[in-house]
Amino acid sequence: MISKTKLRAVTLGVLGWFALPVAGQSTSVVVATIESGELTPTQPIAGTVFSQNDLQLTASIDGLLTFVAEPGTEVTAGAVIARLDTGPLELQRAEQRAQLQRASAQLAFLDAQVTRQANLASVSQTEQARTRSERDVARSDVAIATSRIRQLEDQMARAELRAPFAGVVAARLRRAGETVVRGTPLGRLVDLSRVEVRLQVPLRFYDRVTVGDTLELFGHQVTREGVVRRRVPAIDARTQSFELRVEPVQDDRPPLTLGELVSVALPLRPASESLIVPRDALILRRDGAFVFRINADNTATRIAVTPGDSRGDKVAVIGELQEGEQVVIRGAEALRDGASVTIVEDARAQPT
């Protein structure tokens, strides 16, 4: 038969982990500092990553393609993405240059003829007027030929399609050897360095987010911040939603991928200033919620609180607390009001 003394020893050996601290001894605890800030519950809404610079490349002139960059090609601003044959344009320019020389020669002759006729009394006014008219026509021919040469040179310059910004060729719709007309789509260029998340947001959030607000983005188990870049006011009457565009904040984490689905945390109501504690500081009992505040003499005081909004591992609370005070986040289960504590940094610390 087991004596009462032995039974008590066995019981303490099995349940020693949960035993309350002996009077006079301190309990090892881990603490956190109470913060003050805005904490608002959020609702995640899915969005898709797009490039801010997404350009469809089209032919500027008619002609035969001699080069089109392959998909995946990285290009710098000003690099040639596509090129058309300029042979026919060069022939037309040569013809117009000959026309210009001819018109210039005719103009020079008629200029001299007008001068000579003005000094000859035998030449009638009618003949002089006819010569001046022919000279003016020759001057117009020179201007027309000059203008046509400039037009051809402009078309020759447009035969090379250059990237307006640095990016990656995302698609190639035509290949070298094909004849295209002006406006024919040739490919697509995207800028991977500047992306944004576009999402359709219910109308009830319209007054809760403004341009410049910072929101949390969740993608591929990575959380980052984004800034509201645009709030498109065009409302979709069918879905009762509007478009929001959020630009991720650049940091050392991998960039978002085009087409990636990203969740954007939108506030359910306007933010308000409140005291914030870690969720682990809360102790929930039938008689309510409370935390243990650490006093200057390393004793713990039980403070009743009313939990409010939460986000992640943070909870807003209302109680007799102040910003900068410390509350217990590990070891509080075995504490009593007024108990002595020893603050440790090891999050795995247990009551002693």
PDB file of N, CA and C in Angstrom, residues 280-333:
ATOM      1  N   ASP A 280       0.029  36.624 -27.972  1.00  0.00           N
ATOM      2  CA  ASP A 280       0.436  35.695 -26.908  1.00  0.00           C
ATOM      3  C   ASP A 280       0.320  36.305 -25.523  1.00  0.00           C
ATOM      4  N   ALA A 281       0.163  37.637 -25.436  1.00  0.00           N
ATOM      5  CA  ALA A 281       0.047  38.260 -24.118  1.00  0.00           C
ATOM      6  C   ALA A 281      -1.336  38.083 -23.521  1.00  0.00           C
ATOM      7  N   LEU A 282      -2.333  37.795 -24.359  1.00  0.00           N
ATOM      8  CA  LEU A 282      -3.702  37.668 -23.877  1.00  0.00           C
ATOM      9  C   LEU A 282      -3.932  36.327 -23.183  1.00  0.00           C
ATOM     10  N   ILE A 283      -4.582  36.370 -22.034  1.00  0.00           N
ATOM     11  CA  ILE A 283      -5.015  35.154 -21.330  1.00  0.00           C
ATOM     12  C   ILE A 283      -6.533  35.216 -21.245  1.00  0.00           C
ATOM     13  N   LEU A 284      -7.180  34.229 -21.822  1.00  0.00           N
ATOM     14  CA  LEU A 284      -8.639  34.214 -21.901  1.00  0.00           C
ATOM     15  C   LEU A 284      -9.205  33.240 -20.868  1.00  0.00           C
ATOM     16  N   ARG A 285     -10.086  33.731 -20.035  1.00  0.00           N
ATOM     17  CA  ARG A 285     -10.745  32.910 -19.028  1.00  0.00           C
ATOM     18  C   ARG A 285     -12.251  33.175 -19.079  1.00  0.00           C
ATOM     19  N   ARG A 286     -13.010  32.390 -18.331  1.00  0.00           N
ATOM     20  CA  ARG A 286     -14.455  32.562 -18.318  1.00  0.00           C
ATOM     21  C   ARG A 286     -14.852  33.928 -17.794  1.00  0.00           C
ATOM     22  N   ASP A 287     -14.058  34.451 -16.877  1.00  0.00           N
ATOM     23  CA  ASP A 287     -14.390  35.750 -16.287  1.00  0.00           C
ATOM     24  C   ASP A 287     -13.851  36.917 -17.107  1.00  0.00           C
ATOM     25  N   GLY A 288     -13.271  36.638 -18.272  1.00  0.00           N
ATOM     26  CA  GLY A 288     -12.798  37.711 -19.128  1.00  0.00           C
ATOM     27  C   GLY A 288     -11.365  37.513 -19.575  1.00  0.00           C
ATOM     28  N   ALA A 289     -10.829  38.524 -20.242  1.00  0.00           N
ATOM     29  CA  ALA A 289      -9.454  38.488 -20.746  1.00  0.00           C
ATOM     30  C   ALA A 289      -8.584  39.408 -19.905  1.00  0.00           C
ATOM     31  N   PHE A 290      -7.319  39.035 -19.788  1.00  0.00           N
ATOM     32  CA  PHE A 290      -6.395  39.870 -19.017  1.00  0.00           C
ATOM     33  C   PHE A 290      -4.969  39.635 -19.505  1.00  0.00           C
ATOM     34  N   VAL A 291      -4.088  40.526 -19.077  1.00  0.00           N
ATOM     35  CA  VAL A 291      -2.656  40.397 -19.348  1.00  0.00           C
ATOM     36  C   VAL A 291      -1.926  40.612 -18.035  1.00  0.00           C
ATOM     37  N   PHE A 292      -0.653  40.215 -18.021  1.00  0.00           N
ATOM     38  CA  PHE A 292       0.181  40.483 -16.854  1.00  0.00           C
ATOM     39  C   PHE A 292       1.179  41.575 -17.210  1.00  0.00           C
ATOM     40  N   ARG A 293       1.077  42.703 -16.493  1.00  0.00           N
ATOM     41  CA  ARG A 293       1.999  43.813 -16.684  1.00  0.00           C
ATOM     42  C   ARG A 293       3.160  43.679 -15.703  1.00  0.00           C
ATOM     43  N   ILE A 294       4.376  43.967 -16.150  1.00  0.00           N
ATOM     44  CA  ILE A 294       5.562  43.887 -15.313  1.00  0.00           C
ATOM     45  C   ILE A 294       5.835  45.262 -14.716  1.00  0.00           C
ATOM     46  N   ASN A 295       5.936  45.296 -13.400  1.00  0.00           N
ATOM     47  CA  ASN A 295       6.201  46.550 -12.699  1.00  0.00           C
ATOM     48  C   ASN A 295       7.697  46.796 -12.568  1.00  0.00           C
ATOM     49  N   ALA A 296       8.039  47.969 -12.056  1.00  0.00           N
ATOM     50  CA  ALA A 296       9.452  48.346 -11.911  1.00  0.00           C
ATOM     51  C   ALA A 296      10.189  47.447 -10.926  1.00  0.00           C
ATOM     52  N   ASP A 297       9.467  46.867  -9.955  1.00  0.00           N
ATOM     53  CA  ASP A 297      10.109  45.991  -8.967  1.00  0.00           C
ATOM     54  C   ASP A 297      10.083  44.531  -9.392  1.00  0.00           C
ATOM     55  N   ASN A 298       9.880  44.282 -10.723  1.00  0.00           N
ATOM     56  CA  ASN A 298       9.859  42.917 -11.266  1.00  0.00           C
ATOM     57  C   ASN A 298       8.761  42.056 -10.635  1.00  0.00           C
ATOM     58  N   THR A 299       7.617  42.639 -10.435  1.00  0.00           N
ATOM     59  CA  THR A 299       6.440  41.879 -10.025  1.00  0.00           C
ATOM     60  C   THR A 299       5.394  42.005 -11.136  1.00  0.00           C
ATOM     61  N   ALA A 300       4.502  41.024 -11.193  1.00  0.00           N
ATOM     62  CA  ALA A 300       3.476  40.988 -12.239  1.00  0.00           C
ATOM     63  C   ALA A 300       2.135  41.405 -11.669  1.00  0.00           C
ATOM     64  N   THR A 301       1.454  42.274 -12.411  1.00  0.00           N
ATOM     65  CA  THR A 301       0.116  42.711 -12.015  1.00  0.00           C
ATOM     66  C   THR A 301      -0.877  42.292 -13.087  1.00  0.00           C
ATOM     67  N   ARG A 302      -1.932  41.648 -12.655  1.00  0.00           N
ATOM     68  CA  ARG A 302      -2.970  41.211 -13.590  1.00  0.00           C
ATOM     69  C   ARG A 302      -3.851  42.398 -13.957  1.00  0.00           C
ATOM     70  N   ILE A 303      -3.976  42.663 -15.265  1.00  0.00           N
ATOM     71  CA  ILE A 303      -4.758  43.791 -15.771  1.00  0.00           C
ATOM     72  C   ILE A 303      -5.850  43.256 -16.691  1.00  0.00           C
ATOM     73  N   ALA A 304      -7.097  43.540 -16.331  1.00  0.00           N
ATOM     74  CA  ALA A 304      -8.207  43.136 -17.195  1.00  0.00           C
ATOM     75  C   ALA A 304      -8.222  44.028 -18.444  1.00  0.00           C
ATOM     76  N   VAL A 305      -8.448  43.403 -19.593  1.00  0.00           N
ATOM     77  CA  VAL A 305      -8.462  44.143 -20.853  1.00  0.00           C
ATOM     78  C   VAL A 305      -9.648  43.688 -21.696  1.00  0.00           C
ATOM     79  N   THR A 306      -9.981  44.548 -22.638  1.00  0.00           N
ATOM     80  CA  THR A 306     -11.008  44.212 -23.629  1.00  0.00           C
ATOM     81  C   THR A 306     -10.339  44.136 -24.989  1.00  0.00           C
ATOM     82  N   PRO A 307     -10.253  42.930 -25.577  1.00  0.00           N
ATOM     83  CA  PRO A 307      -9.608  42.809 -26.893  1.00  0.00           C
ATOM     84  C   PRO A 307     -10.428  43.536 -27.954  1.00  0.00           C
ATOM     85  N   GLY A 308      -9.709  44.127 -28.918  1.00  0.00           N
ATOM     86  CA  GLY A 308     -10.355  44.814 -30.028  1.00  0.00           C
ATOM     87  C   GLY A 308      -9.957  44.198 -31.355  1.00  0.00           C
ATOM     88  N   ASP A 309      -9.678  45.037 -32.318  1.00  0.00           N
ATOM     89  CA  ASP A 309      -9.297  44.563 -33.643  1.00  0.00           C
ATOM     90  C   ASP A 309      -7.959  43.846 -33.586  1.00  0.00           C
ATOM     91  N   SER A 310      -7.767  42.932 -34.508  1.00  0.00           N
ATOM     92  CA  SER A 310      -6.506  42.191 -34.577  1.00  0.00           C
ATOM     93  C   SER A 310      -6.041  42.106 -36.017  1.00  0.00           C
ATOM     94  N   ARG A 311      -4.735  41.945 -36.162  1.00  0.00           N
ATOM     95  CA  ARG A 311      -4.152  41.731 -37.476  1.00  0.00           C
ATOM     96  C   ARG A 311      -2.850  40.975 -37.289  1.00  0.00           C
ATOM     97  N   GLY A 312      -2.798  39.789 -37.883  1.00  0.00           N
ATOM     98  CA  GLY A 312      -1.609  38.960 -37.713  1.00  0.00           C
ATOM     99  C   GLY A 312      -1.485  38.532 -36.275  1.00  0.00           C
ATOM    100  N   ASP A 313      -0.306  38.762 -35.655  1.00  0.00           N
ATOM    101  CA  ASP A 313      -0.083  38.379 -34.260  1.00  0.00           C
ATOM    102  C   ASP A 313      -0.233  39.567 -33.315  1.00  0.00           C
ATOM    103  N   LYS A 314      -0.873  40.646 -33.777  1.00  0.00           N
ATOM    104  CA  LYS A 314      -1.078  41.834 -32.964  1.00  0.00           C
ATOM    105  C   LYS A 314      -2.566  41.993 -32.642  1.00  0.00           C
ATOM    106  N   VAL A 315      -2.853  42.477 -31.401  1.00  0.00           N
ATOM    107  CA  VAL A 315      -4.228  42.674 -30.957  1.00  0.00           C
ATOM    108  C   VAL A 315      -4.328  44.030 -30.278  1.00  0.00           C
ATOM    109  N   ALA A 316      -5.350  44.785 -30.599  1.00  0.00           N
ATOM    110  CA  ALA A 316      -5.629  46.046 -29.907  1.00  0.00           C
ATOM    111  C   ALA A 316      -6.391  45.744 -28.619  1.00  0.00           C
ATOM    112  N   VAL A 317      -6.024  46.412 -27.544  1.00  0.00           N
ATOM    113  CA  VAL A 317      -6.666  46.165 -26.254  1.00  0.00           C
ATOM    114  C   VAL A 317      -7.042  47.486 -25.600  1.00  0.00           C
ATOM    115  N   ILE A 318      -8.055  47.401 -24.731  1.00  0.00           N
ATOM    116  CA  ILE A 318      -8.466  48.543 -23.913  1.00  0.00           C
ATOM    117  C   ILE A 318      -8.341  48.124 -22.463  1.00  0.00           C
ATOM    118  N   GLY A 319      -7.595  48.872 -21.674  1.00  0.00           N
ATOM    119  CA  GLY A 319      -7.385  48.554 -20.270  1.00  0.00           C
ATOM    120  C   GLY A 319      -6.483  49.581 -19.630  1.00  0.00           C
ATOM    121  N   GLU A 320      -6.178  49.372 -18.358  1.00  0.00           N
ATOM    122  CA  GLU A 320      -5.323  50.312 -17.624  1.00  0.00           C
ATOM    123  C   GLU A 320      -3.860  50.044 -17.946  1.00  0.00           C
ATOM    124  N   LEU A 321      -3.509  50.320 -19.179  1.00  0.00           N
ATOM    125  CA  LEU A 321      -2.156  50.115 -19.677  1.00  0.00           C
ATOM    126  C   LEU A 321      -1.687  51.383 -20.366  1.00  0.00           C
ATOM    127  N   GLN A 322      -0.359  51.487 -20.539  1.00  0.00           N
ATOM    128  CA  GLN A 322       0.230  52.630 -21.226  1.00  0.00           C
ATOM    129  C   GLN A 322       1.268  52.161 -22.228  1.00  0.00           C
ATOM    130  N   GLU A 323       1.454  52.968 -23.250  1.00  0.00           N
ATOM    131  CA  GLU A 323       2.471  52.660 -24.248  1.00  0.00           C
ATOM    132  C   GLU A 323       3.851  52.626 -23.584  1.00  0.00           C
ATOM    133  N   GLY A 324       4.651  51.623 -23.944  1.00  0.00           N
ATOM    134  CA  GLY A 324       5.994  51.475 -23.391  1.00  0.00           C
ATOM    135  C   GLY A 324       6.086  50.518 -22.226  1.00  0.00           C
ATOM    136  N   GLU A 325       4.949  50.185 -21.594  1.00  0.00           N
ATOM    137  CA  GLU A 325       4.979  49.203 -20.510  1.00  0.00           C
ATOM    138  C   GLU A 325       5.195  47.808 -21.079  1.00  0.00           C
ATOM    139  N   GLN A 326       5.624  46.879 -20.199  1.00  0.00           N
ATOM    140  CA  GLN A 326       5.912  45.520 -20.635  1.00  0.00           C
ATOM    141  C   GLN A 326       4.845  44.561 -20.131  1.00  0.00           C
ATOM    142  N   VAL A 327       4.504  43.608 -21.016  1.00  0.00           N
ATOM    143  CA  VAL A 327       3.553  42.566 -20.654  1.00  0.00           C
ATOM    144  C   VAL A 327       4.185  41.205 -20.935  1.00  0.00           C
ATOM    145  N   VAL A 328       3.720  40.205 -20.209  1.00  0.00           N
ATOM    146  CA  VAL A 328       4.272  38.854 -20.335  1.00  0.00           C
ATOM    147  C   VAL A 328       3.677  38.163 -21.562  1.00  0.00           C
ATOM    148  N   ILE A 329       4.552  37.540 -22.367  1.00  0.00           N
ATOM    149  CA  ILE A 329       4.068  36.765 -23.514  1.00  0.00           C
ATOM    150  C   ILE A 329       4.442  35.291 -23.402  1.00  0.00           C
ATOM    151  N   ARG A 330       5.318  34.921 -22.478  1.00  0.00           N
ATOM    152  CA  ARG A 330       5.661  33.530 -22.193  1.00  0.00           C
ATOM    153  C   ARG A 330       5.783  33.363 -20.683  1.00  0.00           C
ATOM    154  N   GLY A 331       5.124  32.332 -20.163  1.00  0.00           N
ATOM    155  CA  GLY A 331       5.209  32.049 -18.739  1.00  0.00           C
ATOM    156  C   GLY A 331       4.074  32.623 -17.924  1.00  0.00           C
ATOM    157  N   ALA A 332       3.062  33.213 -18.587  1.00  0.00           N
ATOM    158  CA  ALA A 332       1.980  33.866 -17.844  1.00  0.00           C
ATOM    159  C   ALA A 332       0.992  32.871 -17.242  1.00  0.00           C
ATOM    160  N   GLU A 333       0.917  31.657 -17.779  1.00  0.00           N
ATOM    161  CA  GLU A 333      -0.080  30.694 -17.308  1.00  0.00           C
ATOM    162  C   GLU A 333       0.093  30.358 -15.838  1.00  0.00           C
TER     163      GLU A 333
END
